[in-house]
Short mmCIF file of N, CA, C and O in Angstrom, two decimals:
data_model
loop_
_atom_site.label_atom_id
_atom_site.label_comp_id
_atom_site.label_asym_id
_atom_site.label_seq_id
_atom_site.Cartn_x
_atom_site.Cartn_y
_atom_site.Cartn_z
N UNK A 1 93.26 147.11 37.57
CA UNK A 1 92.27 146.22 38.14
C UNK A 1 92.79 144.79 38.03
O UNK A 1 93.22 144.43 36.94
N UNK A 2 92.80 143.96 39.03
CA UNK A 2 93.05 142.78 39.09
C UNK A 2 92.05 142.13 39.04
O UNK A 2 90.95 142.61 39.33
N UNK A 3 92.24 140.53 38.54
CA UNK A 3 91.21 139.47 38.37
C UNK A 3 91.76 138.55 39.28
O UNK A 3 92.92 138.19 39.49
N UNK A 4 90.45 138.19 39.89
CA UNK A 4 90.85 136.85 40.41
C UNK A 4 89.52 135.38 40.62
O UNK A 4 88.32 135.53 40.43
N UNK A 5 89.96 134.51 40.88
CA UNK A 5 89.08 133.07 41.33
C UNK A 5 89.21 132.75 42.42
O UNK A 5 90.27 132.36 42.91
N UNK A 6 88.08 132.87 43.05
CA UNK A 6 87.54 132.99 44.39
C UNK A 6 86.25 132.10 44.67
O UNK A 6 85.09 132.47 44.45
N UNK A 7 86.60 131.01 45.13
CA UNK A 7 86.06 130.03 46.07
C UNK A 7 85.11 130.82 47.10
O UNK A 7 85.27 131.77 47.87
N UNK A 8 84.03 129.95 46.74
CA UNK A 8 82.75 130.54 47.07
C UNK A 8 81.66 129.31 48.00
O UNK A 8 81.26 128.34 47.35
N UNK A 9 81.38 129.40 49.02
CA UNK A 9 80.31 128.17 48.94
C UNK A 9 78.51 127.86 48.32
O UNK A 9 77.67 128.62 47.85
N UNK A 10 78.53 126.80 48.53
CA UNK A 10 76.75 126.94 47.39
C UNK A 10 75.96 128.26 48.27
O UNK A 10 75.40 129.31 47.97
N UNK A 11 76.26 127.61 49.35
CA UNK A 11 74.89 128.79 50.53
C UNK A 11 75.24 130.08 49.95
O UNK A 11 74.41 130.84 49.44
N UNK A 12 76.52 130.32 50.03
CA UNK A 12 76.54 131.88 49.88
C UNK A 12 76.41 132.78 48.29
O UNK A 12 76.31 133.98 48.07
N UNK A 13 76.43 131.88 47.59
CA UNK A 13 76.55 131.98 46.00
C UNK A 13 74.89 132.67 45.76
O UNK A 13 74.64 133.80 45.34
N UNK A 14 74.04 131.73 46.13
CA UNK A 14 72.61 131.38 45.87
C UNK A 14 72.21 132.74 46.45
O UNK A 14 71.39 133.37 45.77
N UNK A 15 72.71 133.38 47.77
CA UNK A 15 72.05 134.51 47.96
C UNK A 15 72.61 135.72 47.44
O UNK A 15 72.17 136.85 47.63
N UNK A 16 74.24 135.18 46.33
CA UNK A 16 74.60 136.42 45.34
C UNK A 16 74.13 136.15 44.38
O UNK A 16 74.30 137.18 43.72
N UNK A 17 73.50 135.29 43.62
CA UNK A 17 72.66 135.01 42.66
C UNK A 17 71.17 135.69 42.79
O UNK A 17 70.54 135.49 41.75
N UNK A 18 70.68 136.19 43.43
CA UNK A 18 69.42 136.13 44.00
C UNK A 18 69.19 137.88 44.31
O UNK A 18 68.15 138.53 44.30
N UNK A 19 70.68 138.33 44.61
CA UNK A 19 70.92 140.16 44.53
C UNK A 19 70.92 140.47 46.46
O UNK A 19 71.03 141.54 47.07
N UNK A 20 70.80 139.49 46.80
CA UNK A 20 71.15 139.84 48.55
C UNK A 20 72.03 139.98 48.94
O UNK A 20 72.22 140.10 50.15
N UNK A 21 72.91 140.03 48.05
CA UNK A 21 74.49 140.26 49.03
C UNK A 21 74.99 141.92 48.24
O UNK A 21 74.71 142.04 47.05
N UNK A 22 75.66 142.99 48.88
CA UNK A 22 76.07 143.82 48.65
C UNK A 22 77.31 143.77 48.93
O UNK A 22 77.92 144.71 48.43
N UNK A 23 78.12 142.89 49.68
CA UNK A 23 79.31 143.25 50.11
C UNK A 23 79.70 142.24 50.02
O UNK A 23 78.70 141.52 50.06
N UNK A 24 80.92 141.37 49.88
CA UNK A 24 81.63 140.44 50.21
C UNK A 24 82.60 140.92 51.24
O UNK A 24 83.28 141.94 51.13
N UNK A 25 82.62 139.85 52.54
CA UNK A 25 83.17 139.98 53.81
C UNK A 25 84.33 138.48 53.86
O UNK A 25 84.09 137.28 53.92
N UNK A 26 85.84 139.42 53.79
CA UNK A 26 86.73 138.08 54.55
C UNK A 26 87.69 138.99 55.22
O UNK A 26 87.77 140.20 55.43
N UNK A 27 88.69 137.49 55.57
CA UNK A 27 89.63 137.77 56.07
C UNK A 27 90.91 138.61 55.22
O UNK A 27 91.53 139.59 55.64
N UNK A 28 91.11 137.88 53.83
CA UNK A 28 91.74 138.55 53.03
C UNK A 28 91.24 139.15 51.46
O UNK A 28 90.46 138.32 50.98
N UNK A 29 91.41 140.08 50.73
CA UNK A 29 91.18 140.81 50.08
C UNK A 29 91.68 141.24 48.88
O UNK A 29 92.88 141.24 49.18
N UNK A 30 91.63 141.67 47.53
CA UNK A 30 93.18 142.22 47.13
C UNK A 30 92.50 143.97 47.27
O UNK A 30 91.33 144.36 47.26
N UNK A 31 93.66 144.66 47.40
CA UNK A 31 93.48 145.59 47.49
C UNK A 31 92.48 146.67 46.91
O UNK A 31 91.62 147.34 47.49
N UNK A 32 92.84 146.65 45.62
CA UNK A 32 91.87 147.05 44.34
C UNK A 32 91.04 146.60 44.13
O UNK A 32 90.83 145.46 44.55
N UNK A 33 89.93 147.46 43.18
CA UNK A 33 88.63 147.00 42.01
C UNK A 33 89.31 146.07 41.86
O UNK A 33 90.54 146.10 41.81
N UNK A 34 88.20 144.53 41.71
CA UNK A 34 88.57 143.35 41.13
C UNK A 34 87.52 143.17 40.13
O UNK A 34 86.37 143.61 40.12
N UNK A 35 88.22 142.34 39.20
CA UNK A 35 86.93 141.39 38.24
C UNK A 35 86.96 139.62 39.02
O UNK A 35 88.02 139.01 39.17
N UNK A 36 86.15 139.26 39.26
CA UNK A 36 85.51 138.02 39.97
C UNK A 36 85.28 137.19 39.68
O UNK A 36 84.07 137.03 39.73
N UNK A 37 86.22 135.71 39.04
CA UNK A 37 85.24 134.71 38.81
C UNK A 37 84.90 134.01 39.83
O UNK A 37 85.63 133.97 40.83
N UNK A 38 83.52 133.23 39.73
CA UNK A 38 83.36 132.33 41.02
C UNK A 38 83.58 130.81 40.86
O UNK A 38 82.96 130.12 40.05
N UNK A 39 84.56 130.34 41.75
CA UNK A 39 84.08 128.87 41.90
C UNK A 39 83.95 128.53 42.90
O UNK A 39 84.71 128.62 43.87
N UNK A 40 82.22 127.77 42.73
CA UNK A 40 81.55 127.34 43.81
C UNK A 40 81.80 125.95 44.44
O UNK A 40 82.18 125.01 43.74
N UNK A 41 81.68 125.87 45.23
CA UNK A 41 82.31 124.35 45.93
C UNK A 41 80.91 123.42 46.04
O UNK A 41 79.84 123.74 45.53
N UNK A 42 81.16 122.19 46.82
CA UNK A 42 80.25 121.05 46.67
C UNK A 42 78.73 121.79 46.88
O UNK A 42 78.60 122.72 47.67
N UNK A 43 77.71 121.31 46.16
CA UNK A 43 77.78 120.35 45.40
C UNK A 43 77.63 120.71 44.06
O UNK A 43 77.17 119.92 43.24
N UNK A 44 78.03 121.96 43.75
CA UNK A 44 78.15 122.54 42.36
C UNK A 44 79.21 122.25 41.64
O UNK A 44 79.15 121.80 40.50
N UNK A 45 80.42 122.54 42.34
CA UNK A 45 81.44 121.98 41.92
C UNK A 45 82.02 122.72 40.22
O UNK A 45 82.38 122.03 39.27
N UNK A 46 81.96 124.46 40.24
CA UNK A 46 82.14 124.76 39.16
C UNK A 46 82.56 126.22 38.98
O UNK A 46 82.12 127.07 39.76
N UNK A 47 83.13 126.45 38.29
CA UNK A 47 83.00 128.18 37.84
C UNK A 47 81.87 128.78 37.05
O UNK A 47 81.61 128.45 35.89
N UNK A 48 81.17 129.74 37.78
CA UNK A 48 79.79 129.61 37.78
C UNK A 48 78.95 131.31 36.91
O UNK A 48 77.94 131.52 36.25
N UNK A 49 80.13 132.21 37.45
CA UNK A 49 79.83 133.43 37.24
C UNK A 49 81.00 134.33 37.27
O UNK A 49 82.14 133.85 37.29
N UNK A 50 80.80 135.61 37.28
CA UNK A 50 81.44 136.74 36.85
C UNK A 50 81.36 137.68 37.82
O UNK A 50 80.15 137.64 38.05
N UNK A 51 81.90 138.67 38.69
CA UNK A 51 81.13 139.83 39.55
C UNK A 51 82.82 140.84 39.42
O UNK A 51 83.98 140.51 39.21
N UNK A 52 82.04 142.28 39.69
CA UNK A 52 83.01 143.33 39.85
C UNK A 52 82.58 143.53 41.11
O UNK A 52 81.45 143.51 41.59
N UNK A 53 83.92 143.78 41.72
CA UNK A 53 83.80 143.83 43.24
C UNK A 53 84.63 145.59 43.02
O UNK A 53 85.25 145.99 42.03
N UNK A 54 84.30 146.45 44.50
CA UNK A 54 84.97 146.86 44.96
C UNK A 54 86.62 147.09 45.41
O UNK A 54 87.31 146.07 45.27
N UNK A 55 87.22 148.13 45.85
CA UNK A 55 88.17 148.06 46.50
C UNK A 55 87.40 147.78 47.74
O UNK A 55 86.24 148.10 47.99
N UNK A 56 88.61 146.87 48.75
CA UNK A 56 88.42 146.59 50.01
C UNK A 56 88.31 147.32 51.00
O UNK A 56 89.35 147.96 51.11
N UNK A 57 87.34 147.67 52.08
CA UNK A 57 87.66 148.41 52.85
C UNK A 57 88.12 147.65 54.31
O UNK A 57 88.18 146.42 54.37
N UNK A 58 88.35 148.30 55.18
CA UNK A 58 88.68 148.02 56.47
C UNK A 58 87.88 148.03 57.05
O UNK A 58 87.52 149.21 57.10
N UNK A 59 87.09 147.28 57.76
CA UNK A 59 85.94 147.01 58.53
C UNK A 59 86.19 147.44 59.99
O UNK A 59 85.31 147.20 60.82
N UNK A 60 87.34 148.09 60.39
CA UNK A 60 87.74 149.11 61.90
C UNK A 60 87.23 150.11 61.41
O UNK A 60 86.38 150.66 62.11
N UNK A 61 87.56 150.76 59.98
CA UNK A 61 87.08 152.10 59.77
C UNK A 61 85.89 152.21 59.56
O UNK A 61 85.32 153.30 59.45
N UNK A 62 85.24 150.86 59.44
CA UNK A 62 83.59 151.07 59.13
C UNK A 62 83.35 151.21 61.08
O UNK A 62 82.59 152.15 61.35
N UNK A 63 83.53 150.93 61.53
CA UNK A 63 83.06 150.78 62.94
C UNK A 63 83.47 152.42 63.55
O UNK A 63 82.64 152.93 64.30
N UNK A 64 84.45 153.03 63.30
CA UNK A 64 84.98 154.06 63.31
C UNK A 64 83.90 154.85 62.97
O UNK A 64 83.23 155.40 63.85
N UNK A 65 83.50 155.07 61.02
CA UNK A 65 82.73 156.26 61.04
C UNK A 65 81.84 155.28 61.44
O UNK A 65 82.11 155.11 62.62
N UNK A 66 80.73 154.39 61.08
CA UNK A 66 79.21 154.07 61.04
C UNK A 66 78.92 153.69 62.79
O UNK A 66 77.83 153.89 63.32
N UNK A 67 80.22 153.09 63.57
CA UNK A 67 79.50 152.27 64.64
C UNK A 67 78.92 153.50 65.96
O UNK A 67 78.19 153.34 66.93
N UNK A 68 79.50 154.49 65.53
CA UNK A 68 78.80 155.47 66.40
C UNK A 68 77.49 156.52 66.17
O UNK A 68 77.33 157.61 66.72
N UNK A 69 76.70 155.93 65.33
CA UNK A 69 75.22 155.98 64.59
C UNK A 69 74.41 155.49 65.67
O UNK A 69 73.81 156.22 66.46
N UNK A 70 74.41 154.17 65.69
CA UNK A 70 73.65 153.27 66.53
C UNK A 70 74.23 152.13 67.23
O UNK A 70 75.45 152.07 67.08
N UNK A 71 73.86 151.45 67.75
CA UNK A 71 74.68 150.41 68.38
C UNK A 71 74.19 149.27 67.88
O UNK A 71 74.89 148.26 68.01
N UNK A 72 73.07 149.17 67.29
CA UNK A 72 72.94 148.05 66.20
C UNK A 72 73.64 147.89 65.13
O UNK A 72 73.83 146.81 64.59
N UNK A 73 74.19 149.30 64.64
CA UNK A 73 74.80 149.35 63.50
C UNK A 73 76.28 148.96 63.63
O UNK A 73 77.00 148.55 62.71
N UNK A 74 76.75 149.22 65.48
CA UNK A 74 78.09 148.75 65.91
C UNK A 74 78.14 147.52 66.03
O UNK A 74 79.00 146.83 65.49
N UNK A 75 77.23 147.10 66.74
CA UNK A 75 76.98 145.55 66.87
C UNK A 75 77.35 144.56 65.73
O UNK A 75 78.01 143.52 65.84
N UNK A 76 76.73 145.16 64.48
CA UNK A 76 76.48 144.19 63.33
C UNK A 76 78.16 144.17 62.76
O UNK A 76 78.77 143.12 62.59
N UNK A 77 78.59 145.16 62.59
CA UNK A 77 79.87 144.93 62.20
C UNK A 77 81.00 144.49 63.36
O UNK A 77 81.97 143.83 63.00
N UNK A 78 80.88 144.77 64.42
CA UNK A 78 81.52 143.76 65.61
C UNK A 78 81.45 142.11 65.13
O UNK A 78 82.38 141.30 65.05
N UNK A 79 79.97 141.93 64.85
CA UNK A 79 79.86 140.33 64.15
C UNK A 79 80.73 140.37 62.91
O UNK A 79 81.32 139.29 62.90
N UNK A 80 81.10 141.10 61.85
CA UNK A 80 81.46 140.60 61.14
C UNK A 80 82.76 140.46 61.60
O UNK A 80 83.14 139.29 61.69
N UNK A 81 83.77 141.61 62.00
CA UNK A 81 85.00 141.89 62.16
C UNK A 81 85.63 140.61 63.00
O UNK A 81 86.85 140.45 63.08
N UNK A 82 84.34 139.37 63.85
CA UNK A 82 84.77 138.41 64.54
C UNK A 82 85.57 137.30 63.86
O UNK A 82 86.21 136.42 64.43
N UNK A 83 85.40 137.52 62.29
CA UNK A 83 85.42 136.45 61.06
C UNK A 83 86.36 137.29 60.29
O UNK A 83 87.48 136.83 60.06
N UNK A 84 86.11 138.19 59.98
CA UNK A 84 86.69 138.93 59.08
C UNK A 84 87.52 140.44 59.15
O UNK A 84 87.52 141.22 60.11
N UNK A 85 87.97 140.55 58.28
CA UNK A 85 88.94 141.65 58.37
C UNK A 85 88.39 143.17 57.02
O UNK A 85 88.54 144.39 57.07
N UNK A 86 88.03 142.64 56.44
CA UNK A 86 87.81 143.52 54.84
C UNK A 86 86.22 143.13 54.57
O UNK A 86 85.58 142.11 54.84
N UNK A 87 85.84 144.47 53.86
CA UNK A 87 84.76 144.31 52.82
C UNK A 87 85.01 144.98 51.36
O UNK A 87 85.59 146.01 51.03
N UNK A 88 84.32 143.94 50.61
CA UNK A 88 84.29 144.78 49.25
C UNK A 88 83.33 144.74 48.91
O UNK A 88 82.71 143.69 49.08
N UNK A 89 82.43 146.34 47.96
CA UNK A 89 81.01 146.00 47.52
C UNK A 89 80.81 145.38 46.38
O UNK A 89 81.85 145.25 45.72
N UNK A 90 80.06 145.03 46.00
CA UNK A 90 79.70 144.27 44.76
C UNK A 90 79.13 144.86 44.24
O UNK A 90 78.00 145.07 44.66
N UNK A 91 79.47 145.33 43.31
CA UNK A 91 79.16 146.29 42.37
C UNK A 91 77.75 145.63 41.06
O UNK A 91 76.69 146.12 40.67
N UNK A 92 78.40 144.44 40.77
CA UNK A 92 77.74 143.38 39.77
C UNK A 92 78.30 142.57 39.57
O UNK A 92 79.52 142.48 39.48
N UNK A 93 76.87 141.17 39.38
CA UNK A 93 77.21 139.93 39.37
C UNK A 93 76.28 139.55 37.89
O UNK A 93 75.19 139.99 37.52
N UNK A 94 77.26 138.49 37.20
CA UNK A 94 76.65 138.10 36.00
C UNK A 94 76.65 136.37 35.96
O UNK A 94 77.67 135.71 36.08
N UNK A 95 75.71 135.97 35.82
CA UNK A 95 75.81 134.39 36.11
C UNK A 95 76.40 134.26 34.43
O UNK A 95 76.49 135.17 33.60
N UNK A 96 76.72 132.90 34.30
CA UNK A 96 77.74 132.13 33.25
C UNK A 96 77.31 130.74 33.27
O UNK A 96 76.83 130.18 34.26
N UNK A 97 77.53 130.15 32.01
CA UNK A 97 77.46 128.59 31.95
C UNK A 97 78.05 128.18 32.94
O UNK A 97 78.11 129.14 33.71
N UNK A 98 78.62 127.15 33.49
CA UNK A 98 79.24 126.65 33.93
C UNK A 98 80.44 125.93 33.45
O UNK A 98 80.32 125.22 32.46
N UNK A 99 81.70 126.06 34.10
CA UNK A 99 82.75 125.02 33.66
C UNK A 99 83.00 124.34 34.75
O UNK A 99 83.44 124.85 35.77
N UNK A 100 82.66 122.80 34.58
CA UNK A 100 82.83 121.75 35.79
C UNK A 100 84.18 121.44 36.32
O UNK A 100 85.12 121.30 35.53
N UNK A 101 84.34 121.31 37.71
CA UNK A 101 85.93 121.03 37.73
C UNK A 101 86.77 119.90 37.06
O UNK A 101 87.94 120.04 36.70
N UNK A 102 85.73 118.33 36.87
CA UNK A 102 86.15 117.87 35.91
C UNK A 102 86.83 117.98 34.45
O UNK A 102 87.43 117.11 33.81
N UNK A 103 86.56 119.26 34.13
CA UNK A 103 86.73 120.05 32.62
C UNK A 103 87.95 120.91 32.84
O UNK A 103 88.85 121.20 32.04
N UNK A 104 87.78 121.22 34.04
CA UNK A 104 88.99 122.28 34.05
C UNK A 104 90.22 121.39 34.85
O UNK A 104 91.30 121.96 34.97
N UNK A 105 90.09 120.22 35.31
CA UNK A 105 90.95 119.65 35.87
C UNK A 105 91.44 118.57 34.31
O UNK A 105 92.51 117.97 34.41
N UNK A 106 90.73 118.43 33.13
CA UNK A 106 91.02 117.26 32.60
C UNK A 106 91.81 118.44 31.75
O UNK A 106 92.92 118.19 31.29
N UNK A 107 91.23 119.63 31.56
CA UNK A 107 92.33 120.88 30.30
C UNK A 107 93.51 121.58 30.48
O UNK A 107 94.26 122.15 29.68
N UNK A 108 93.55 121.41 31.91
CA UNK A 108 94.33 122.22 32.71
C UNK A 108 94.99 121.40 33.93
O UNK A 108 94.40 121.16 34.98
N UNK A 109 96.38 120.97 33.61
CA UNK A 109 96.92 119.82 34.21
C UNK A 109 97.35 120.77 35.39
O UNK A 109 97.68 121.95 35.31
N UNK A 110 97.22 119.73 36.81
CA UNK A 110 97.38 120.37 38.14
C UNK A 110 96.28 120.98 38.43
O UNK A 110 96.05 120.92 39.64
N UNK A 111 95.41 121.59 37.77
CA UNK A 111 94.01 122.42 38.31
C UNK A 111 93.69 122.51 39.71
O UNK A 111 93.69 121.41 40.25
N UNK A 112 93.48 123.21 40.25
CA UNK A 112 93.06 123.16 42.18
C UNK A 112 91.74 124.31 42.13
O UNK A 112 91.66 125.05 41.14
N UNK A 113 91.27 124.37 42.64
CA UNK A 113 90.42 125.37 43.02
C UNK A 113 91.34 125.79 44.33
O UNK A 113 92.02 125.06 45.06
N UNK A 114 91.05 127.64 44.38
CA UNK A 114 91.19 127.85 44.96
C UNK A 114 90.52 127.78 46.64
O UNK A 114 89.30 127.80 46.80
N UNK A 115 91.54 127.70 47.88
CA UNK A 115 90.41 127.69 48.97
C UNK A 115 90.21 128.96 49.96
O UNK A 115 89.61 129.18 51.02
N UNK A 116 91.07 129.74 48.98
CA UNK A 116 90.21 131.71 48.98
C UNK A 116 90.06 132.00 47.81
O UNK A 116 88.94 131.99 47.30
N UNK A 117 91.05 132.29 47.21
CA UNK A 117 91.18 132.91 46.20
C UNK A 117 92.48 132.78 45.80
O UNK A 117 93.33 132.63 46.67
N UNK A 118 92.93 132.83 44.25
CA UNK A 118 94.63 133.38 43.62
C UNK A 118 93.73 134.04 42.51
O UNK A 118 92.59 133.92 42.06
N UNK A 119 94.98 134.90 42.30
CA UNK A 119 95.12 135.90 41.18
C UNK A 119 95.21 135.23 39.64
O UNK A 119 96.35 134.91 39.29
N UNK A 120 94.35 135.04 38.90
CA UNK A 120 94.71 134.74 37.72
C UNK A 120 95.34 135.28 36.98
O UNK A 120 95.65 134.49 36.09
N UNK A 121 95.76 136.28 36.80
CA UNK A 121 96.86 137.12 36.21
C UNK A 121 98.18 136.55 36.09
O UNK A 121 99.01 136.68 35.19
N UNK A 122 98.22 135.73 37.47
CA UNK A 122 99.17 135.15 37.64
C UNK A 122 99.54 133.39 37.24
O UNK A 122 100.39 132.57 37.61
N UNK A 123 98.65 133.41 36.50
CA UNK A 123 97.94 131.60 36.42
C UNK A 123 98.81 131.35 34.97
O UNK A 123 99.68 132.02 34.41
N UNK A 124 98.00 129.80 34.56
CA UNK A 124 98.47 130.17 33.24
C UNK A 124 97.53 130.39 32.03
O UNK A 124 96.30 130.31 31.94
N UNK A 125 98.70 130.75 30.91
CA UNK A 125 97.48 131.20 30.17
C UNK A 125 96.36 130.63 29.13
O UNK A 125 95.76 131.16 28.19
N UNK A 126 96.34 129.24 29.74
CA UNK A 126 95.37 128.26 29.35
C UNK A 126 94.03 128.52 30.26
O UNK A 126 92.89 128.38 29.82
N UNK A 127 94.42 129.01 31.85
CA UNK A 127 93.21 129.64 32.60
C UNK A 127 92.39 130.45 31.58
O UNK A 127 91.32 130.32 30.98
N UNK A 128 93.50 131.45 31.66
CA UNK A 128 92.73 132.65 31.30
C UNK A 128 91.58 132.75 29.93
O UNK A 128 90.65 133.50 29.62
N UNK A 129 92.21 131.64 29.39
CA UNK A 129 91.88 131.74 27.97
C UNK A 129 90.56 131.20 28.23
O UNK A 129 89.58 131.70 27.66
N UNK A 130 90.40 129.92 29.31
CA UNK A 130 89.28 128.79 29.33
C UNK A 130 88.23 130.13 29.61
O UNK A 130 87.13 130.39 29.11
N UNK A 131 88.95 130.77 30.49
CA UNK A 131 87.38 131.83 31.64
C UNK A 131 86.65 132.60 30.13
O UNK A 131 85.53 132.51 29.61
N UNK A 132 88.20 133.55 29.70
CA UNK A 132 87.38 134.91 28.07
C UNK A 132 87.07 133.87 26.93
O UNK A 132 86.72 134.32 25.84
N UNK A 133 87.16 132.87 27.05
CA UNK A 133 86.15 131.86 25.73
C UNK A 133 85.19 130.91 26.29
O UNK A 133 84.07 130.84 25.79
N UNK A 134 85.36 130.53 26.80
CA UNK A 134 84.75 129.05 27.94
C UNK A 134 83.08 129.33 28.32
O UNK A 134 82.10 128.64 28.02
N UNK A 135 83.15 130.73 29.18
CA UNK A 135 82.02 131.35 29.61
C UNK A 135 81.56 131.76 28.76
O UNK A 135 82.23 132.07 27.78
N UNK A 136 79.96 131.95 28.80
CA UNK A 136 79.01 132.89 28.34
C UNK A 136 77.83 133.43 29.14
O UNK A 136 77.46 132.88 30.18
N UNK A 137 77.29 134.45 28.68
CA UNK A 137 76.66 134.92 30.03
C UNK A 137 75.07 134.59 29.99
O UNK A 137 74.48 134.84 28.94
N UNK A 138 74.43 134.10 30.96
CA UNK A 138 73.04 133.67 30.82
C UNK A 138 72.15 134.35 30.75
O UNK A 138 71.06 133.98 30.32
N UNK A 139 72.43 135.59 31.20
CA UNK A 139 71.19 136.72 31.52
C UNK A 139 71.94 138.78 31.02
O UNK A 139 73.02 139.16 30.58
N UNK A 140 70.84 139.40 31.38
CA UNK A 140 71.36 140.34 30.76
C UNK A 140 72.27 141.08 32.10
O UNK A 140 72.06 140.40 33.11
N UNK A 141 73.05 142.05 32.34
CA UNK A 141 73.79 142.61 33.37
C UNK A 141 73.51 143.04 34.57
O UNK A 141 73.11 144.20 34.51
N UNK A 142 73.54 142.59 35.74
CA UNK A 142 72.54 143.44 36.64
C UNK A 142 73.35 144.23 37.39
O UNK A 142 72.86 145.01 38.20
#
């Protein structure tokens, strides 16, 4: 299982905070079960939470088996596939304190947020350390 930090915007955060989102939809993906941190962009400006995602699927093969059900059901993923390429489900999301980018830009020299996602695995290991000590979780698991 890979981890990664994945740039998120406020709009779309608030309705994974909230339990409305089942899937995350992009263009790119990593292949495998991921573990998820989020950082949310203006005007939060932070790493915010935690989520286990899915492996990715191919959103042709969703149109493949599901789009010949209904044509609403073809339709809807036609919209996504216009944007995107992959889905992954979201298995669970755990909100977290927050670490401000100020904090992670003043501990962690060079700091960027990502503007999809990188692999922290691959980071250094001052990241990793900030996310498994840094965070704590606000609520119980959903």
């Amino acid at each position: 299982m890979r981890t990664i930090l994945l740039s998120f915007q406020s709009e779309w955060y608030e309705k994974l905070v909230a339990g409305k989102m089942k899937f995350e939809y992009r263009m790119v993906l990593p292949k495998e079960e991921t573990i998820v941190y989020f950082y949310v962009s203006k005007p939060i400006m932070a790493i915010t939470g935690v989520a286990h995602f899915g492996a990715r699927e191919l959103l042709e093969d969703w149109l493949e088996s599901y789009g010949k059900k209904n044509t609403e059901t073809k339709k809807r993923i036609q919209n996504y596939m216009a944007d995107c390429k992959y889905a992954a489900r979201i298995y669970s999301y755990q909100e977290t304190n927050a670490i401000k980018l100020q904090q992670l830009r003043k501990d962690i020299k060079g700091f960027a947020p990502p503007r999809m996602y990188y692999f922290i695995d691959e980071t250094e290991d001052l990241l990793k350390q900030m996310l498994l000590s840094g965070l704590h979780f606000l609520n119980a698991e959903i």
